[in-house]
Amino acid sequence: MRRTTRLRLVGALAAALVTAGLATGPGAQASPRQPTLAELAQRHGRYFGSATDNPELTDTAYTALLSREFDMITPGNGMKWYATEPQQGVFDWTNGDQIVNLARKHHQRVRAHTLVWHSQLPDWLTGREWTADELRAVLKRHIQTEVRHYRGKVYSWDVVNEAFNEDGTYRDTLWYRTLGPGYIADALRWSHQADPHAKLYLNDYNIEAVGPKSDAYYQLVKDLRARHVPLDGIGLQAHLALQYGYPATVEDNLRRFSRLGLDTALTEVDVRMLLPATEEKLAQQADWYRDLTSACLAVRRCVGITVWDYTDKYSWIPAVFPGEGAALPWDEQLRPKPACFAIRKALAGK
Ligand code: 9MR
């Protein structure tokens, strides 16, 4: 064989191996492709998750990345009350099941979200008055039916979502108004009965830093623990905004909950900004994602991080905060942003 032909063949073989994800050449044994966020997180015994929503699942480029990059999935809407019990006693698992099945197919776990919330409730529930006994029975049935349906299929439940006001007082919701603060312990007990292995969480926003709202959770957790109410973790949603500053005490805050014997997790992370996004803002956003990631890694019982969807294409922000957005680590074209590289670096310990 002539030398040039041989060289061409060797070159073609090397190119094929590179395309197949196998490195060639001296010293290039390992690291055939870039590790995923999930793989990097697993090296620390953590997960890296994303929320998703049913309408997005027809977008195949989107689902390919969702299935590859993450090892924990949260249904953004599919397990909420309006979706799962649209009429009293009539349960619909279509949307939740679709996401659980997709996750299982890709060996991903599921953070189930959410059983007791004041928002996205069906009209039959909000459109009339209930006595405490009636509402307690409605809540118990909803929780037990839904948790039983997903028993053994989900890693955790956000049992109660957003129970407190900013000043640390109880939020005035249908649940609190009608049942008093005891609805939280009841909801946790019913959930535990229905699936003793699911990790049970309370979850809220603006509790990243130490402050009146996170203090309220701290007190509540102490109280629930003292009464042996089943509770495994506290979810810090972490919907941050560049214009409001970084919650500098997040690591201390995670640590104090750990010391109470609880898991913690960053459950709905996004970092929004006033549009347009500039290079400078994207760099600051990357620093915040890096710092959140490092804070979780620094606290032993911070079990993982979930972004509230991974791409700006499907972020909830622009619809709710006009003029704001660009909050997620991948852009609208599914291209990784500086935030994505910053998370990767923090997880890789660089
Ligand atoms: O991502 C969810 C969005 O699609 C819904 O329109 C919205 C309705 O309130 O809820 C979003 O998810 C919320 C989550 O369930 C609880 N924390 C705040 C999230 C953003 O609103």
XYZ file of C-alpha atoms and ligand atoms in Angstrom:
371
model
C 0.000 0.000 0.000
C 1.378 3.405 -0.906
C 2.314 5.616 2.036
C -0.205 8.358 1.142
C -3.043 5.853 0.865
C -2.076 4.377 4.223
C -1.975 7.812 5.821
C -5.347 8.651 4.372
C -6.779 5.406 5.775
C -5.304 6.086 9.218
C -6.711 9.599 9.102
C -10.156 8.333 8.145
C -10.062 5.754 10.932
C -9.091 8.405 13.492
C -11.883 10.686 12.288
C -14.362 7.815 12.572
C -13.223 7.057 16.114
C -13.509 10.696 17.105
C -17.016 10.828 15.630
C -17.867 7.695 17.589
C -16.688 9.496 20.699
C -13.404 7.609 21.091
C -10.244 9.645 21.419
C -7.103 8.583 19.573
C -3.426 9.403 19.754
C -0.870 9.252 22.539
C -2.140 10.081 26.023
C -5.771 10.369 24.917
C -7.078 7.181 26.515
C -9.951 8.335 28.720
C -12.630 11.037 28.485
C -14.116 10.128 25.125
C -16.808 12.778 25.480
C -17.714 15.531 27.891
C -19.310 14.120 31.076
C -22.915 15.166 31.617
C -24.063 17.322 34.527
C -25.609 14.186 36.022
C -22.340 12.254 35.806
C -20.380 15.119 37.320
C -22.907 15.456 40.155
C -22.855 11.703 40.788
C -19.138 11.914 41.535
C -20.204 13.899 44.605
C -23.102 11.588 45.446
C -25.503 14.274 44.190
C -28.023 14.459 41.362
C -28.508 17.176 38.782
C -32.094 17.597 37.643
C -34.404 19.590 35.444
C -38.087 20.351 35.502
C -40.017 19.622 32.352
C -43.587 19.999 31.131
C -45.796 17.850 28.932
C -46.235 20.188 25.927
C -42.444 20.340 25.480
C -42.053 16.611 25.096
C -42.827 16.680 21.363
C -39.626 18.696 20.834
C -37.152 15.930 20.105
C -33.987 18.051 20.265
C -35.195 19.230 23.663
C -36.007 15.776 25.018
C -32.693 14.388 23.745
C -30.786 16.860 25.920
C -33.205 16.411 28.822
C -32.687 12.672 28.756
C -28.934 12.857 28.374
C -27.808 15.621 30.693
C -29.906 15.059 33.851
C -30.613 12.238 36.297
C -33.594 13.746 38.128
C -36.802 15.059 36.567
C -39.575 17.207 38.061
C -42.923 17.583 36.314
C -43.468 21.355 36.228
C -47.250 21.039 36.148
C -48.341 17.469 35.413
C -48.762 16.326 39.020
C -50.512 19.420 40.360
C -54.042 19.230 41.668
C -55.768 20.806 38.638
C -54.142 18.151 36.452
C -54.554 15.104 38.674
C -58.027 15.581 40.181
C -59.825 17.888 37.723
C -63.197 16.827 39.109
C -63.794 15.682 42.634
C -62.889 12.015 42.906
C -61.959 11.768 39.216
C -58.220 11.252 38.908
C -56.163 11.753 35.773
C -52.589 10.533 35.696
C -51.965 11.156 31.996
C -49.475 13.996 32.306
C -47.673 12.760 35.395
C -47.374 9.256 33.985
C -45.986 10.537 30.699
C -43.136 12.239 32.514
C -42.516 9.375 34.950
C -42.389 6.913 32.049
C -39.984 9.076 30.064
C -37.750 9.429 33.124
C -37.789 5.693 33.828
C -36.903 4.947 30.225
C -33.744 7.007 30.681
C -32.935 5.746 34.186
C -33.754 9.101 35.723
C -35.420 9.555 39.092
C -38.399 11.831 39.723
C -38.915 14.617 42.261
C -42.693 14.641 42.378
C -44.331 18.076 42.652
C -46.672 18.971 44.401
C -49.495 17.771 46.682
C -50.625 20.750 48.768
C -50.395 24.222 47.278
C -52.649 27.265 47.109
C -52.195 27.666 43.365
C -53.324 25.721 40.294
C -56.247 24.179 42.161
C -59.341 22.995 40.247
C -62.478 25.154 40.325
C -64.516 22.534 42.171
C -62.139 22.995 45.088
C -61.850 26.784 45.136
C -65.393 27.606 44.010
C -67.226 26.790 47.253
C -66.954 26.856 51.034
C -65.781 23.779 52.929
C -66.076 22.865 56.573
C -62.836 21.729 58.182
C -64.015 18.113 58.272
C -65.019 18.165 54.612
C -61.797 19.752 53.447
C -59.645 17.440 55.554
C -61.335 14.450 53.915
C -60.821 15.951 50.440
C -57.143 16.615 51.139
C -56.532 13.192 52.637
C -58.114 11.425 49.701
C -56.194 13.488 47.173
C -52.863 12.912 48.859
C -53.350 9.229 49.490
C -54.638 8.502 46.002
C -51.878 10.401 44.240
C -49.019 9.209 46.441
C -50.243 5.626 46.172
C -50.444 5.906 42.400
C -46.789 6.911 42.221
C -45.583 4.687 45.042
C -42.215 3.150 44.224
C -41.914 5.314 41.121
C -40.796 8.617 42.567
C -37.816 9.566 44.683
C -39.501 12.325 46.634
C -42.602 14.462 47.029
C -42.909 18.185 47.545
C -45.723 17.577 50.000
C -46.465 21.175 50.948
C -45.433 24.006 48.666
C -45.068 27.693 49.619
C -46.719 27.629 53.044
C -45.223 30.873 54.406
C -45.327 34.605 53.690
C -42.160 36.670 53.346
C -42.356 37.765 56.996
C -42.510 34.170 58.221
C -46.227 34.127 59.046
C -48.412 31.379 57.616
C -49.706 32.153 54.153
C -53.436 32.678 54.159
C -54.512 29.815 51.887
C -57.585 27.655 51.577
C -55.726 25.055 53.637
C -54.538 27.324 56.412
C -57.800 29.253 56.634
C -59.943 26.156 56.892
C -57.693 23.657 58.676
C -55.186 25.758 60.613
C -51.421 25.081 60.632
C -51.974 21.390 61.443
C -52.657 20.705 57.759
C -48.897 20.483 57.199
C -48.307 17.653 59.697
C -51.445 15.872 58.464
C -50.291 16.085 54.855
C -46.877 14.693 55.763
C -48.387 11.807 57.754
C -50.838 10.854 55.011
C -48.070 10.976 52.421
C -45.851 8.756 54.535
C -48.623 6.210 55.019
C -49.193 6.061 51.277
C -45.505 5.679 50.346
C -43.182 5.047 53.280
C -40.100 5.174 51.023
C -40.647 8.498 49.276
C -38.636 11.377 50.707
C -41.046 14.021 51.938
C -40.222 17.692 51.435
C -41.494 21.134 52.277
C -40.594 23.487 49.435
C -40.588 27.275 49.055
C -39.025 30.273 47.315
C -37.092 33.105 48.952
C -35.813 30.786 51.656
C -32.316 30.514 50.190
C -30.865 33.033 52.616
C -31.173 33.112 56.383
C -34.099 35.448 57.093
C -37.640 35.604 58.458
C -39.089 33.182 55.924
C -36.368 30.533 56.236
C -36.441 31.047 60.019
C -40.130 30.115 59.959
C -39.222 26.838 58.238
C -36.435 26.257 60.701
C -38.852 26.583 63.617
C -41.489 24.480 61.887
C -38.981 21.713 61.179
C -37.856 21.665 64.796
C -41.450 21.445 65.907
C -42.337 18.673 63.418
C -39.249 16.694 64.419
C -40.124 16.998 68.104
C -43.567 15.594 67.306
C -42.094 12.774 65.137
C -43.917 13.925 62.050
C -42.362 12.282 58.975
C -40.274 14.835 57.076
C -37.087 14.244 55.105
C -36.106 17.459 53.470
C -36.438 21.145 52.747
C -36.458 22.354 49.164
C -35.053 25.782 48.448
C -36.568 26.746 45.113
C -33.936 29.392 44.318
C -35.776 31.525 41.766
C -33.138 34.245 41.787
C -32.947 37.568 39.944
C -29.712 39.435 39.219
C -31.289 42.765 40.160
C -32.076 41.605 43.722
C -28.612 40.343 44.698
C -27.203 36.932 45.550
C -28.404 35.200 48.759
C -24.981 35.178 50.374
C -26.003 33.064 53.378
C -27.306 30.136 51.326
C -24.545 27.775 52.460
C -25.065 28.599 56.160
C -28.764 28.160 55.663
C -28.386 24.744 54.014
C -26.086 23.736 56.829
C -28.457 24.684 59.631
C -31.208 22.520 58.113
C -28.735 19.664 57.736
C -27.944 19.952 61.405
C -31.607 19.339 62.175
C -31.159 15.992 60.435
C -32.787 16.954 57.147
C -31.809 16.626 53.527
C -31.828 19.847 51.553
C -32.035 20.472 47.835
C -32.087 23.370 45.416
C -35.322 22.496 43.672
C -36.316 25.118 41.076
C -33.183 27.059 40.238
C -33.231 29.863 37.719
C -31.429 33.206 37.624
C -33.400 35.773 35.681
C -32.252 39.181 34.489
C -33.652 42.337 32.982
C -33.565 41.904 29.209
C -31.668 42.294 27.015
C -29.114 39.816 28.231
C -25.617 41.255 27.883
C -22.297 39.476 28.072
C -21.768 41.057 31.454
C -25.102 39.884 32.861
C -24.565 36.380 31.497
C -21.165 36.302 33.195
C -22.701 37.381 36.499
C -25.416 34.780 36.066
C -22.722 32.153 35.504
C -21.051 33.170 38.764
C -24.346 32.752 40.612
C -24.950 29.301 39.155
C -21.372 28.389 40.090
C -21.837 29.659 43.647
C -25.162 27.870 44.128
C -23.606 24.638 42.889
C -20.594 25.015 45.176
C -22.837 25.830 48.149
C -24.757 22.600 47.663
C -21.570 20.578 47.249
C -20.142 22.106 50.424
C -23.009 20.852 52.596
C -23.099 17.104 52.988
C -26.853 16.717 53.124
C -27.587 18.942 50.162
C -28.584 16.049 47.938
C -28.953 17.722 44.573
C -29.853 20.601 42.320
C -32.759 20.970 39.910
C -33.112 23.778 37.377
C -36.649 24.930 36.586
C -36.356 23.592 33.066
C -32.970 23.847 31.426
C -33.544 26.035 28.374
C -34.763 29.617 27.982
C -37.052 28.234 25.291
C -39.356 26.811 27.965
C -38.771 29.073 30.962
C -41.807 30.315 32.905
C -40.158 33.697 33.515
C -41.050 35.860 30.477
C -44.769 35.135 30.872
C -44.811 36.119 34.540
C -42.140 38.849 34.656
C -42.443 40.843 31.418
C -39.079 42.256 30.340
C -37.165 39.607 32.278
C -35.794 36.247 31.207
C -32.667 34.439 29.970
C -32.754 32.632 33.311
C -31.547 29.137 32.446
C -28.211 27.519 31.557
C -29.130 26.754 27.920
C -30.414 29.430 25.532
C -33.528 29.323 23.354
C -31.626 27.471 20.632
C -30.531 24.855 23.198
C -26.963 26.170 23.117
C -25.077 26.065 26.424
C -24.594 29.492 28.033
C -21.751 30.602 30.319
C -23.917 29.415 33.239
C -23.807 25.885 31.885
C -20.013 25.882 31.691
C -19.821 27.410 35.166
C -21.969 24.638 36.681
C -19.837 22.048 34.911
C -16.657 23.611 36.256
C -18.018 23.806 39.800
C -19.082 20.150 39.652
C -15.728 19.140 38.203
C -14.025 21.001 41.040
C -12.095 23.328 38.765
O -43.422 26.142 35.870
C -44.755 26.293 36.290
C -45.507 27.089 35.237
O -45.574 26.393 34.024
C -46.887 27.420 35.742
O -47.537 28.256 34.825
C -46.768 28.100 37.107
C -48.105 28.473 37.691
O -47.942 29.097 38.922
O -46.100 27.235 38.000
C -44.797 27.031 37.616
O -44.065 26.351 38.589
C -44.017 26.942 39.884
C -43.822 25.808 40.856
O -44.848 24.874 40.722
C -43.759 26.307 42.291
N -42.792 27.342 42.441
C -42.859 28.444 41.508
C -42.854 27.907 40.080
C -42.896 29.075 39.088
O -44.110 29.743 39.162
